[in-house]
Amino acid sequence: MKGDVRQEMRSLGLDVGDKRTGVAISDPRGLLAIPLTVIAKGENAAIDDIIKLVEQHKIKRIVVGLPRSLDGSLGPQAHKVTAFVEKLSLRAKRNNLYIDIQLWDERFSTVAAERLMAEAGTKRKKRNQHRDAIAASFILQGFLDSLKEMSF
């Protein structure tokens, strides 16, 4: 759009799990979330890979899915995610990367990703390979959409 002065704000979305971390990325204008990759490594190696992605894509914000219970409370997995976010934040600062890290309610993101792939006819093995990145894109898209709603 000509005359649109919206600043570029590329973001990463993360769906942090015990075995895998799904990663999504936004377009340069921060409007659309796209599944990027799945990192199947231990916590420290996953953080290293995320820092590389931040540097490579000039990321300004990371949106991390916070798994809440149906009643909205925080359970054991949510505490693991917040600990992961603390380590990620410290590592980013050590690398002189000052990124806005946001936690976002991720209830039903994995279920929505699974349903989308099943409806598209994706075979179960492929679903297992891509589900976490698609869930990360649902998390990131929800956050991006909330920003659009606030600007109206």
Coordinates of C-alpha atoms in Angstrom, one line a residue:
M1 CA 0.0 0.0 0.0
K2 CA 1.4 3.3 -1.0
G3 CA 1.6 5.8 1.9
D4 CA 1.4 3.0 4.5
V5 CA 4.0 3.9 7.1
R6 CA 3.7 0.7 9.2
Q7 CA 7.1 -0.2 10.5
E8 CA 8.4 -3.6 9.7
M9 CA 8.2 -5.9 12.7
R10 CA 9.0 -9.5 12.0
S11 CA 8.1 -11.9 14.7
L12 CA 8.7 -15.6 15.6
G13 CA 6.1 -17.7 17.2
L14 CA 7.1 -20.7 19.4
D15 CA 5.1 -23.8 20.5
V16 CA 7.5 -25.1 23.2
G17 CA 7.1 -28.8 24.0
D18 CA 9.1 -31.4 25.9
K19 CA 10.4 -33.1 22.8
R20 CA 9.9 -30.5 20.0
T21 CA 9.6 -26.7 19.5
G22 CA 7.5 -25.6 16.7
V23 CA 8.5 -22.3 15.0
A24 CA 6.5 -19.9 12.9
I25 CA 7.6 -16.6 11.4
S26 CA 5.6 -13.5 10.4
D27 CA 5.8 -11.7 7.1
P28 CA 8.0 -8.6 7.3
R29 CA 5.0 -6.3 8.0
G30 CA 3.9 -8.5 10.9
L31 CA 0.5 -9.4 9.4
L32 CA 0.6 -13.1 8.5
A33 CA 2.1 -16.1 10.4
I34 CA 3.8 -18.9 8.4
P35 CA 5.0 -22.2 9.8
L36 CA 8.8 -22.3 9.6
T37 CA 10.4 -25.3 11.2
V38 CA 10.3 -27.8 14.0
I39 CA 13.3 -28.0 16.4
A40 CA 13.7 -31.4 17.9
K41 CA 16.7 -30.8 20.2
G42 CA 17.3 -30.4 23.9
E43 CA 16.5 -27.1 25.6
N44 CA 20.0 -25.4 25.2
A45 CA 20.4 -26.5 21.6
A46 CA 16.9 -25.3 20.8
I47 CA 17.6 -21.9 22.3
D48 CA 20.8 -21.7 20.2
D49 CA 18.8 -22.5 17.0
I50 CA 16.2 -19.9 18.0
I51 CA 18.9 -17.2 18.5
K52 CA 20.3 -18.1 15.1
L53 CA 16.8 -17.6 13.5
V54 CA 16.4 -14.2 15.4
E55 CA 19.7 -13.0 13.9
Q56 CA 19.1 -14.5 10.4
H57 CA 15.6 -13.0 10.0
K58 CA 16.1 -9.8 12.1
I59 CA 13.4 -10.7 14.5
K60 CA 12.1 -8.0 16.8
R61 CA 9.5 -10.0 18.8
I62 CA 9.0 -13.6 19.9
V63 CA 5.6 -14.8 20.9
V64 CA 5.7 -18.0 23.0
G65 CA 2.6 -20.1 23.5
L66 CA 1.7 -20.4 27.2
P67 CA -0.2 -23.7 27.8
R68 CA -3.1 -22.9 30.2
S69 CA -5.6 -25.4 31.6
L70 CA -9.2 -25.2 30.4
D71 CA -10.0 -23.1 33.5
G72 CA -7.2 -20.7 32.7
S73 CA -4.9 -21.8 35.4
L74 CA -1.2 -22.5 34.9
G75 CA 0.0 -26.1 35.3
P76 CA 3.3 -27.8 35.2
Q77 CA 3.9 -27.4 31.5
A78 CA 3.2 -23.7 31.7
H79 CA 6.0 -23.4 34.4
K80 CA 8.4 -25.3 32.1
V81 CA 7.6 -22.9 29.3
T82 CA 8.1 -19.8 31.5
A83 CA 11.5 -21.2 32.6
F84 CA 12.4 -21.8 28.9
V85 CA 11.4 -18.2 28.2
E86 CA 13.7 -16.9 31.0
K87 CA 16.7 -18.9 29.6
L88 CA 15.9 -17.6 26.1
S89 CA 15.7 -14.0 27.3
L90 CA 19.0 -14.3 29.1
R91 CA 20.7 -15.9 26.1
A92 CA 19.4 -13.1 23.8
K93 CA 20.7 -10.4 26.1
R94 CA 24.1 -12.1 26.3
N95 CA 24.1 -11.9 22.5
N96 CA 23.1 -8.2 22.6
L97 CA 19.8 -9.0 21.1
Y98 CA 17.0 -7.0 22.7
I99 CA 13.8 -8.8 21.6
D100 CA 10.3 -8.3 22.9
I101 CA 9.2 -11.7 24.3
Q102 CA 5.5 -12.1 24.8
L103 CA 3.6 -15.1 26.3
W104 CA 0.3 -15.9 24.5
D105 CA -2.5 -18.2 25.5
E106 CA -2.1 -21.3 23.4
R107 CA -5.1 -23.3 24.4
F108 CA -6.3 -25.4 21.5
S109 CA -3.5 -24.4 19.1
T110 CA -2.2 -28.0 18.7
V111 CA -5.8 -29.3 18.4
A112 CA -6.5 -26.8 15.7
A113 CA -3.3 -27.7 13.8
E114 CA -4.1 -31.4 14.0
R115 CA -7.7 -30.8 12.8
L116 CA -6.5 -28.6 9.9
M117 CA -4.0 -31.3 8.7
A118 CA -6.6 -34.1 9.1
E119 CA -9.1 -32.1 7.1
A120 CA -6.5 -31.5 4.4
G121 CA -5.9 -35.2 4.1
T122 CA -2.4 -35.1 5.5
K123 CA -1.1 -38.5 6.4
R124 CA -0.5 -39.1 10.2
K125 CA 3.3 -39.4 9.8
K126 CA 3.5 -36.0 8.0
R127 CA 1.1 -34.5 10.6
N128 CA 3.5 -35.5 13.4
Q129 CA 6.4 -33.8 11.6
H130 CA 4.6 -30.5 11.0
R131 CA 2.0 -30.2 13.7
D132 CA 4.2 -28.1 16.1
A133 CA 5.2 -25.6 13.4
I134 CA 1.6 -25.2 12.4
A135 CA 0.6 -24.8 16.1
A136 CA 3.2 -22.1 16.4
S137 CA 1.7 -20.3 13.5
F138 CA -1.7 -20.4 15.2
I139 CA -0.2 -18.9 18.3
L140 CA 1.6 -16.2 16.4
Q141 CA -1.4 -15.4 14.2
G142 CA -3.6 -15.0 17.2
F143 CA -1.2 -12.5 18.7
L144 CA -0.8 -10.6 15.4
D145 CA -4.6 -10.5 15.0
S146 CA -4.9 -9.0 18.5
L147 CA -2.6 -6.2 17.5
K148 CA -4.8 -5.4 14.4
E149 CA -7.9 -5.3 16.6
M150 CA -6.2 -2.9 19.0
S151 CA -5.3 -0.5 16.1
F152 CA -8.9 -0.1 15.0

